[in-house]
Amino acid sequence: MAGSEDYGEEDYGYDDYDGDGRGPPAGWVEGDTHHVPEGSQFEYLDHTADVQLHSWGDSLKESFEWNAMAMFAYMTDIRKVEKLETQEIEAEGDDLKSLLFHFLDELLFLFSAEPFFIAREVKITEFDAENFKIKAIGYGETFDLSKHPQGTEVKAITYSAMNIYEDKPTHDCFVIIDI
């Protein structure tokens, strides 16, 4: 996934998260797990009682990858997640929206049940936009409360206000997650 090298394997801590000597970003709250790592191509948008994930990329595939990372970053500080193991997932849909829904739902299932997997990076290895199929690998580890700060629980992926703009140069994806 493009941009993953921007937050690397280092433990930045809260005093100097990016090594620039300036301390935490404006608005940073100690223990805040909804921080968007430097170089990420996603943001969180307010939505009544839920949160909307907005991702973008040079391709639709990259935007889907960033949307997955936005979801995981909402659940914990992904800078604390190490790439110790991998998990493979496959998803299928009837159209692009259902493909994105099932892709995120498969990843959420890995976190919500054994092996309680949290990804530091998600890489789509096969992206078939004509037949609506994805194969992907998550790089991360088992979620551990003693190591990973608990963020907000994501209960479900929703179709509500889901939008995919594949015709824009930034290939934007918008997904509301139930929290």
XYZ file of N, CA and C in Angstrom:
537
model
N 0.849 -1.167 0.000
C 0.000 0.000 0.000
C 0.896 1.231 0.000
N 0.648 2.104 -0.905
C 1.443 3.323 -0.968
C 1.289 4.103 0.316
N 2.370 4.665 0.773
C 2.320 5.475 1.980
C 2.664 4.726 3.242
N 2.700 3.391 3.200
C 2.965 2.650 4.431
C 4.367 2.921 4.946
N 5.282 3.261 4.032
C 6.633 3.563 4.487
C 6.691 4.872 5.275
N 5.648 5.692 5.165
C 5.645 6.972 5.852
C 5.518 6.838 7.359
N 4.972 5.724 7.850
C 4.885 5.560 9.284
C 5.657 4.352 9.752
N 6.324 3.661 8.850
C 7.334 2.645 9.142
C 7.107 1.766 10.354
N 8.190 1.162 10.836
C 8.151 0.242 11.966
C 8.521 0.906 13.288
N 8.995 2.146 13.255
C 9.461 2.797 14.472
C 8.325 3.053 15.455
N 8.667 3.105 16.738
C 7.709 3.485 17.777
C 7.919 4.971 18.027
N 7.035 5.816 17.498
C 7.221 7.249 17.573
C 6.922 7.824 18.951
N 6.085 7.156 19.723
C 5.707 7.700 21.019
C 4.817 8.914 20.844
N 4.450 9.544 21.954
C 3.563 10.688 21.876
C 4.306 12.011 21.897
N 5.560 12.033 22.356
C 6.275 13.291 22.460
C 6.763 13.808 21.117
N 7.143 12.917 20.218
C 7.665 13.328 18.924
C 7.272 12.282 17.898
N 6.001 12.275 17.522
C 5.436 11.192 16.723
C 6.083 11.028 15.361
N 6.637 12.063 14.787
C 7.215 11.906 13.454
C 8.699 12.234 13.391
N 9.349 12.420 14.550
C 10.788 12.641 14.580
C 11.224 14.017 14.128
N 10.295 14.950 14.013
C 10.668 16.273 13.521
C 11.030 17.251 14.644
N 10.951 16.785 15.904
C 11.309 17.631 17.036
C 10.231 18.596 17.463
N 9.050 18.561 16.822
C 7.986 19.515 17.141
C 6.934 18.964 18.077
N 7.022 17.713 18.474
C 6.024 17.133 19.365
C 4.811 16.637 18.615
N 3.722 16.373 19.352
C 2.523 15.790 18.738
C 1.814 16.794 17.827
N 0.974 16.301 16.921
C 0.239 17.195 16.035
C -0.789 18.013 16.802
N -1.189 19.119 16.224
C -2.215 19.955 16.842
C -3.463 19.131 17.075
N -4.074 19.281 18.227
C -5.296 18.568 18.538
C -5.077 17.171 19.084
N -3.826 16.738 19.190
C -3.529 15.401 19.708
C -3.911 15.319 21.171
N -4.602 14.261 21.539
C -4.968 14.011 22.922
C -4.244 12.751 23.356
N -3.547 12.782 24.510
C -2.829 11.610 25.009
C -3.752 10.406 24.985
N -3.306 9.335 24.348
C -4.097 8.120 24.263
C -5.105 8.126 23.119
N -5.138 9.201 22.333
C -6.072 9.290 21.214
C -5.739 8.218 20.190
N -6.688 7.343 19.898
C -6.447 6.284 18.919
C -7.024 6.638 17.554
N -7.648 7.778 17.417
C -8.229 8.158 16.141
C -7.293 9.078 15.365
N -6.016 8.963 15.631
C -5.008 9.745 14.932
C -4.774 9.163 13.546
N -4.649 10.010 12.577
C -4.347 9.592 11.219
C -2.835 9.703 11.034
N -2.139 8.570 10.880
C -0.677 8.621 10.713
C -0.263 9.484 9.527
N 0.836 10.172 9.667
C 1.395 11.014 8.613
C 1.504 10.216 7.321
N 1.094 10.811 6.208
C 1.183 10.158 4.911
C -0.017 9.305 4.559
N -0.967 9.158 5.485
C -2.159 8.349 5.208
C -3.072 9.059 4.228
N -3.830 8.282 3.505
C -4.765 8.836 2.546
C -6.180 8.514 2.981
N -6.497 8.924 4.231
C -7.847 8.790 4.742
C -8.094 9.842 5.795
N -9.377 10.057 6.091
C -9.789 10.978 7.143
C -11.100 10.482 7.717
N -11.472 11.037 8.875
C -12.743 10.705 9.512
C -13.658 11.904 9.402
N -14.886 11.651 8.987
C -15.879 12.703 8.876
C -16.984 12.427 9.885
N -17.452 13.477 10.543
C -18.510 13.325 11.539
C -19.800 12.861 10.875
N -20.513 12.004 11.598
C -21.812 11.527 11.148
C -22.609 11.218 12.407
N -23.886 11.514 12.400
C -24.727 11.311 13.575
C -24.573 9.900 14.127
N -24.051 9.775 15.340
C -23.918 8.526 16.095
C -22.957 7.516 15.466
N -22.391 7.821 14.327
C -21.454 6.925 13.668
C -20.273 7.746 13.162
N -19.437 7.126 12.350
C -18.331 7.855 11.738
C -18.244 7.448 10.271
N -17.891 8.419 9.444
C -17.721 8.140 8.018
C -16.232 8.097 7.697
N -15.815 7.018 7.046
C -14.443 6.872 6.584
C -14.374 7.422 5.164
N -13.399 8.270 4.922
C -13.175 8.798 3.574
C -11.740 8.463 3.201
N -11.575 7.712 2.120
C -10.235 7.358 1.649
C -10.096 7.741 0.182
N -8.839 7.858 -0.247
C -8.566 8.184 -1.629
C -7.229 7.559 -2.020
N -7.010 7.462 -3.324
C -5.773 6.875 -3.810
C -5.600 7.106 -5.297
N -4.453 6.698 -5.805
C -4.165 6.821 -7.231
C -4.975 5.829 -8.054
N -5.537 4.834 -7.382
C -6.382 3.831 -8.037
C -7.503 3.466 -7.067
N -8.519 2.823 -7.587
C -9.608 2.354 -6.735
C -9.088 1.323 -5.740
N -8.194 0.464 -6.192
C -7.570 -0.541 -5.325
C -6.884 0.129 -4.132
N -6.114 1.161 -4.395
C -5.411 1.861 -3.321
C -6.403 2.543 -2.367
N -7.472 3.099 -2.899
C -8.476 3.731 -2.047
C -9.158 2.702 -1.148
N -9.433 1.491 -1.675
C -9.997 0.415 -0.854
C -9.019 0.057 0.271
N -7.727 -0.042 -0.048
C -6.717 -0.360 0.972
C -6.710 0.691 2.074
N -6.765 1.960 1.685
C -6.754 3.036 2.680
C -8.029 3.045 3.517
N -9.146 2.647 2.922
C -10.384 2.587 3.691
C -10.277 1.521 4.773
N -9.660 0.393 4.445
C -9.429 -0.657 5.444
C -8.529 -0.137 6.562
N -7.500 0.619 6.200
C -6.595 1.145 7.219
C -7.293 2.190 8.094
N -8.194 2.955 7.505
C -8.961 3.920 8.292
C -9.786 3.201 9.351
N -10.391 2.076 8.967
C -11.188 1.306 9.922
C -10.311 0.790 11.066
N -9.175 0.181 10.737
C -8.296 -0.348 11.781
C -7.738 0.777 12.657
N -7.409 1.910 12.059
C -6.865 3.034 12.835
C -7.909 3.629 13.765
N -9.189 3.437 13.465
C -10.244 3.915 14.349
C -10.371 3.026 15.587
N -9.939 1.767 15.453
C -10.051 0.801 16.548
C -8.858 0.835 17.492
N -7.693 1.257 17.007
C -6.499 1.351 17.850
C -5.475 2.241 17.161
N -4.445 2.589 17.877
C -3.329 3.350 17.324
C -2.488 2.369 16.510
N -2.644 2.382 15.196
C -1.976 1.375 14.368
C -0.460 1.535 14.339
N 0.036 2.668 14.834
C 1.496 2.820 14.928
C 2.070 1.851 15.955
N 1.221 1.326 16.835
C 1.660 0.363 17.861
C 1.578 -1.079 17.370
N 1.006 -1.291 16.197
C 0.832 -2.634 15.646
C 2.089 -3.031 14.874
N 2.591 -4.219 15.164
C 3.751 -4.743 14.451
C 3.297 -5.723 13.387
N 4.082 -5.833 12.330
C 3.788 -6.783 11.252
C 4.427 -8.126 11.610
N 3.771 -8.866 12.519
C 4.293 -10.143 13.002
C 3.690 -11.346 12.297
N 2.510 -11.166 11.722
C 1.834 -12.273 11.051
C 0.991 -11.711 9.916
N 0.493 -12.612 9.092
C -0.381 -12.200 7.988
C -1.698 -12.954 8.060
N -2.714 -12.350 7.519
C -4.027 -12.980 7.359
C -4.500 -12.680 5.947
N -4.958 -13.705 5.257
C -5.469 -13.539 3.907
C -6.995 -13.539 3.929
N -7.567 -12.690 3.110
C -9.028 -12.657 2.989
C -9.404 -12.624 1.516
N -10.624 -13.052 1.238
C -11.214 -12.942 -0.087
C -12.602 -12.351 0.082
N -12.979 -11.523 -0.868
C -14.307 -10.916 -0.822
C -14.870 -10.848 -2.231
N -16.186 -10.968 -2.310
C -16.887 -10.864 -3.584
C -18.108 -9.985 -3.396
N -18.527 -9.369 -4.484
C -19.722 -8.547 -4.435
C -20.481 -8.617 -5.739
N -21.609 -7.919 -5.778
C -22.425 -7.840 -6.990
C -22.142 -6.557 -7.760
N -21.500 -5.607 -7.087
C -21.104 -4.332 -7.675
C -19.972 -3.779 -6.809
N -19.470 -2.603 -7.131
C -18.328 -2.067 -6.379
C -18.672 -1.770 -4.923
N -19.885 -1.271 -4.682
C -20.269 -0.966 -3.294
C -20.342 -2.236 -2.455
N -20.956 -3.281 -2.980
C -21.036 -4.516 -2.197
C -19.653 -5.158 -2.060
N -18.786 -4.962 -3.040
C -17.417 -5.467 -2.931
C -16.680 -4.757 -1.798
N -16.787 -3.434 -1.737
C -16.148 -2.684 -0.653
C -16.732 -3.095 0.696
N -18.057 -3.225 0.757
C -18.728 -3.660 1.987
C -18.170 -5.006 2.456
N -18.144 -6.005 1.574
C -17.706 -7.352 1.956
C -16.211 -7.397 2.272
N -15.418 -6.598 1.575
C -13.985 -6.494 1.854
C -13.758 -6.003 3.287
N -14.404 -4.913 3.650
C -14.253 -4.374 5.008
C -14.859 -5.309 6.047
N -15.987 -5.939 5.707
C -16.645 -6.850 6.637
C -15.763 -8.068 6.941
N -15.078 -8.597 5.943
C -14.156 -9.720 6.163
C -13.020 -9.317 7.102
N -12.490 -8.117 6.904
C -11.411 -7.634 7.773
C -11.917 -7.387 9.190
N -13.119 -6.834 9.313
C -13.707 -6.612 10.633
C -13.937 -7.940 11.348
N -14.346 -8.975 10.624
C -14.544 -10.294 11.218
C -13.237 -10.832 11.799
N -12.116 -10.633 11.097
C -10.815 -11.083 11.616
C -10.489 -10.428 12.955
N -10.932 -9.177 13.122
C -10.677 -8.465 14.370
C -11.668 -8.886 15.458
N -12.905 -9.132 15.091
C -13.974 -9.370 16.056
C -14.022 -10.788 16.603
N -13.401 -11.732 15.935
C -13.395 -13.138 16.351
C -11.962 -13.654 16.267
N -11.755 -14.889 16.742
C -10.418 -15.465 16.608
C -9.948 -15.272 15.184
N -8.795 -14.759 14.945
C -7.646 -14.570 15.821
C -7.534 -13.165 16.425
N -8.598 -12.335 16.381
C -8.578 -10.956 16.904
C -7.432 -10.172 16.263
N -7.367 -10.262 14.950
C -6.267 -9.713 14.160
C -6.450 -8.229 13.902
N -5.412 -7.442 14.165
C -5.400 -6.012 13.853
C -4.292 -5.772 12.834
N -4.612 -5.105 11.748
C -3.642 -4.900 10.672
C -2.922 -3.568 10.806
N -1.664 -3.594 10.491
C -0.849 -2.382 10.360
C -0.872 -1.917 8.903
N -1.053 -2.891 8.019
C -1.105 -2.607 6.581
C -1.998 -3.646 5.916
N -2.744 -3.220 4.925
C -3.572 -4.120 4.128
C -3.161 -3.931 2.675
N -2.838 -5.027 2.029
C -2.402 -4.994 0.633
C -3.339 -5.872 -0.185
N -4.000 -5.284 -1.161
C -4.847 -6.049 -2.072
C -3.947 -6.668 -3.124
N -3.963 -7.993 -3.205
C -3.105 -8.705 -4.147
C -3.804 -8.967 -5.474
N -5.130 -9.067 -5.448
C -5.922 -9.222 -6.673
C -7.159 -8.335 -6.562
N -7.356 -7.494 -7.553
C -8.500 -6.582 -7.569
C -9.172 -6.697 -8.927
N -10.317 -7.353 -8.972
C -11.061 -7.572 -10.201
C -12.332 -6.730 -10.146
N -12.265 -5.543 -10.740
C -13.392 -4.613 -10.698
C -14.496 -4.990 -11.680
N -14.226 -5.919 -12.591
C -15.250 -6.344 -13.543
C -16.101 -7.478 -12.975
N -15.458 -8.402 -12.251
C -16.166 -9.531 -11.644
C -16.378 -9.328 -10.142
N -15.947 -8.183 -9.640
C -16.157 -7.772 -8.243
C -15.589 -8.788 -7.253
N -14.279 -9.028 -7.361
C -13.579 -9.948 -6.465
C -12.284 -9.308 -5.983
N -11.969 -9.582 -4.725
C -10.737 -9.087 -4.102
C -10.073 -10.226 -3.345
N -8.755 -10.258 -3.423
C -7.930 -11.058 -2.521
C -6.969 -10.076 -1.880
N -6.787 -10.208 -0.570
C -5.935 -9.259 0.147
C -5.186 -9.957 1.279
N -4.106 -9.318 1.698
C -3.320 -9.787 2.829
C -3.229 -8.654 3.842
N -3.517 -8.983 5.094
C -3.325 -8.041 6.186
C -2.028 -8.385 6.901
N -1.231 -7.380 7.189
C 0.024 -7.544 7.919
C -0.163 -6.909 9.287
N -0.041 -7.713 10.349
C -0.253 -7.174 11.682
C -0.022 -8.215 12.744
N -0.892 -8.215 13.751
C -0.732 -9.135 14.873
C -2.055 -9.279 15.611
N -2.062 -10.169 16.580
C -3.227 -10.350 17.436
C -3.378 -9.125 18.334
N -4.602 -8.616 18.426
C -4.877 -7.451 19.267
C -4.610 -7.807 20.722
N -3.889 -6.937 21.423
C -3.505 -7.157 22.815
C -3.697 -5.844 23.571
N -4.642 -5.816 24.510
C -4.932 -4.584 25.253
C -3.729 -4.049 26.032
N -2.791 -4.912 26.382
C -1.617 -4.428 27.111
C -0.653 -3.692 26.177
N -0.824 -3.864 24.880
C 0.065 -3.233 23.894
C -0.658 -2.205 23.023
N -1.908 -2.501 22.690
C -2.662 -1.664 21.758
C -3.751 -0.896 22.496
N -3.706 0.433 22.454
C -4.760 1.206 23.114
C -6.117 0.910 22.488
N -7.108 0.769 23.335
C -8.447 0.472 22.841
C -9.075 1.739 22.309
N -9.447 1.703 21.051
C -10.138 2.830 20.430
C -11.633 2.604 20.521
N -12.315 2.964 19.480
C -13.758 2.804 19.429
C -14.103 1.498 18.727
N -15.016 0.743 19.330
C -15.440 -0.514 18.734
C -16.215 -0.242 17.450
N -15.850 -0.938 16.408
C -16.602 -0.883 15.158
C -17.535 -2.086 15.173
N -18.834 -1.808 15.196
C -19.833 -2.881 15.281
C -20.141 -3.472 13.912
N -20.176 -2.622 12.895
C -20.554 -3.116 11.576
C -20.192 -2.115 10.491
N -20.090 -2.634 9.292
C -19.957 -1.813 8.097
C -21.383 -1.556 7.613
N -21.644 -0.381 7.060
C -22.991 -0.098 6.561
C -22.959 0.332 5.095
N -24.107 0.221 4.453
C -24.280 0.739 3.093
C -24.757 2.191 3.110
N -25.139 2.671 4.280
C -25.691 4.015 4.411
C -24.715 5.058 3.865
N -25.165 5.843 2.910
C -24.380 6.927 2.300
C -23.044 6.451 1.723
N -22.935 5.155 1.409
C -21.700 4.642 0.801
C -21.584 5.222 -0.605
N -20.404 5.731 -0.898
C -20.153 6.279 -2.232
C -18.767 5.901 -2.689
N -18.650 5.585 -3.968
C -17.368 5.291 -4.603
C -17.296 6.146 -5.850
N -16.279 6.992 -5.916
C -16.092 7.872 -7.061
C -14.872 7.413 -7.838
N -15.102 6.437 -8.712
C -13.986 5.879 -9.480
C -13.596 6.765 -10.649
N -14.463 7.715 -11.026
C -14.165 8.594 -12.147
C -13.333 9.808 -11.756
N -13.166 10.044 -10.456
C -12.340 11.153 -9.998
C -10.869 10.708 -9.988
N -9.935 11.608 -10.188
C -8.515 11.219 -10.177
C -8.063 10.667 -8.823
N -8.812 10.980 -7.770
C -8.434 10.516 -6.433
C -9.184 9.262 -6.001
N -10.122 8.766 -6.818
C -10.832 7.511 -6.541
C -11.356 7.453 -5.102
N -12.140 8.428 -4.702
C -12.625 8.538 -3.330
C -13.635 7.458 -2.971
N -13.518 6.958 -1.734
C -14.486 6.009 -1.172
C -14.991 6.563 0.160
N -16.290 6.517 0.372
C -16.913 6.961 1.603
C -17.720 5.792 2.183
N -17.455 5.447 3.446
C -18.149 4.346 4.100
C -18.493 4.785 5.525
N -19.735 4.573 5.933
C -20.120 4.833 7.313
C -20.009 3.518 8.084
N -19.298 3.579 9.215
C -19.199 2.412 10.079
C -20.039 2.642 11.319
N -20.698 1.591 11.762
C -21.533 1.636 12.958
C -20.635 1.456 14.165
N -20.641 2.453 15.065
C -19.788 2.382 16.267
C -20.620 2.337 17.525
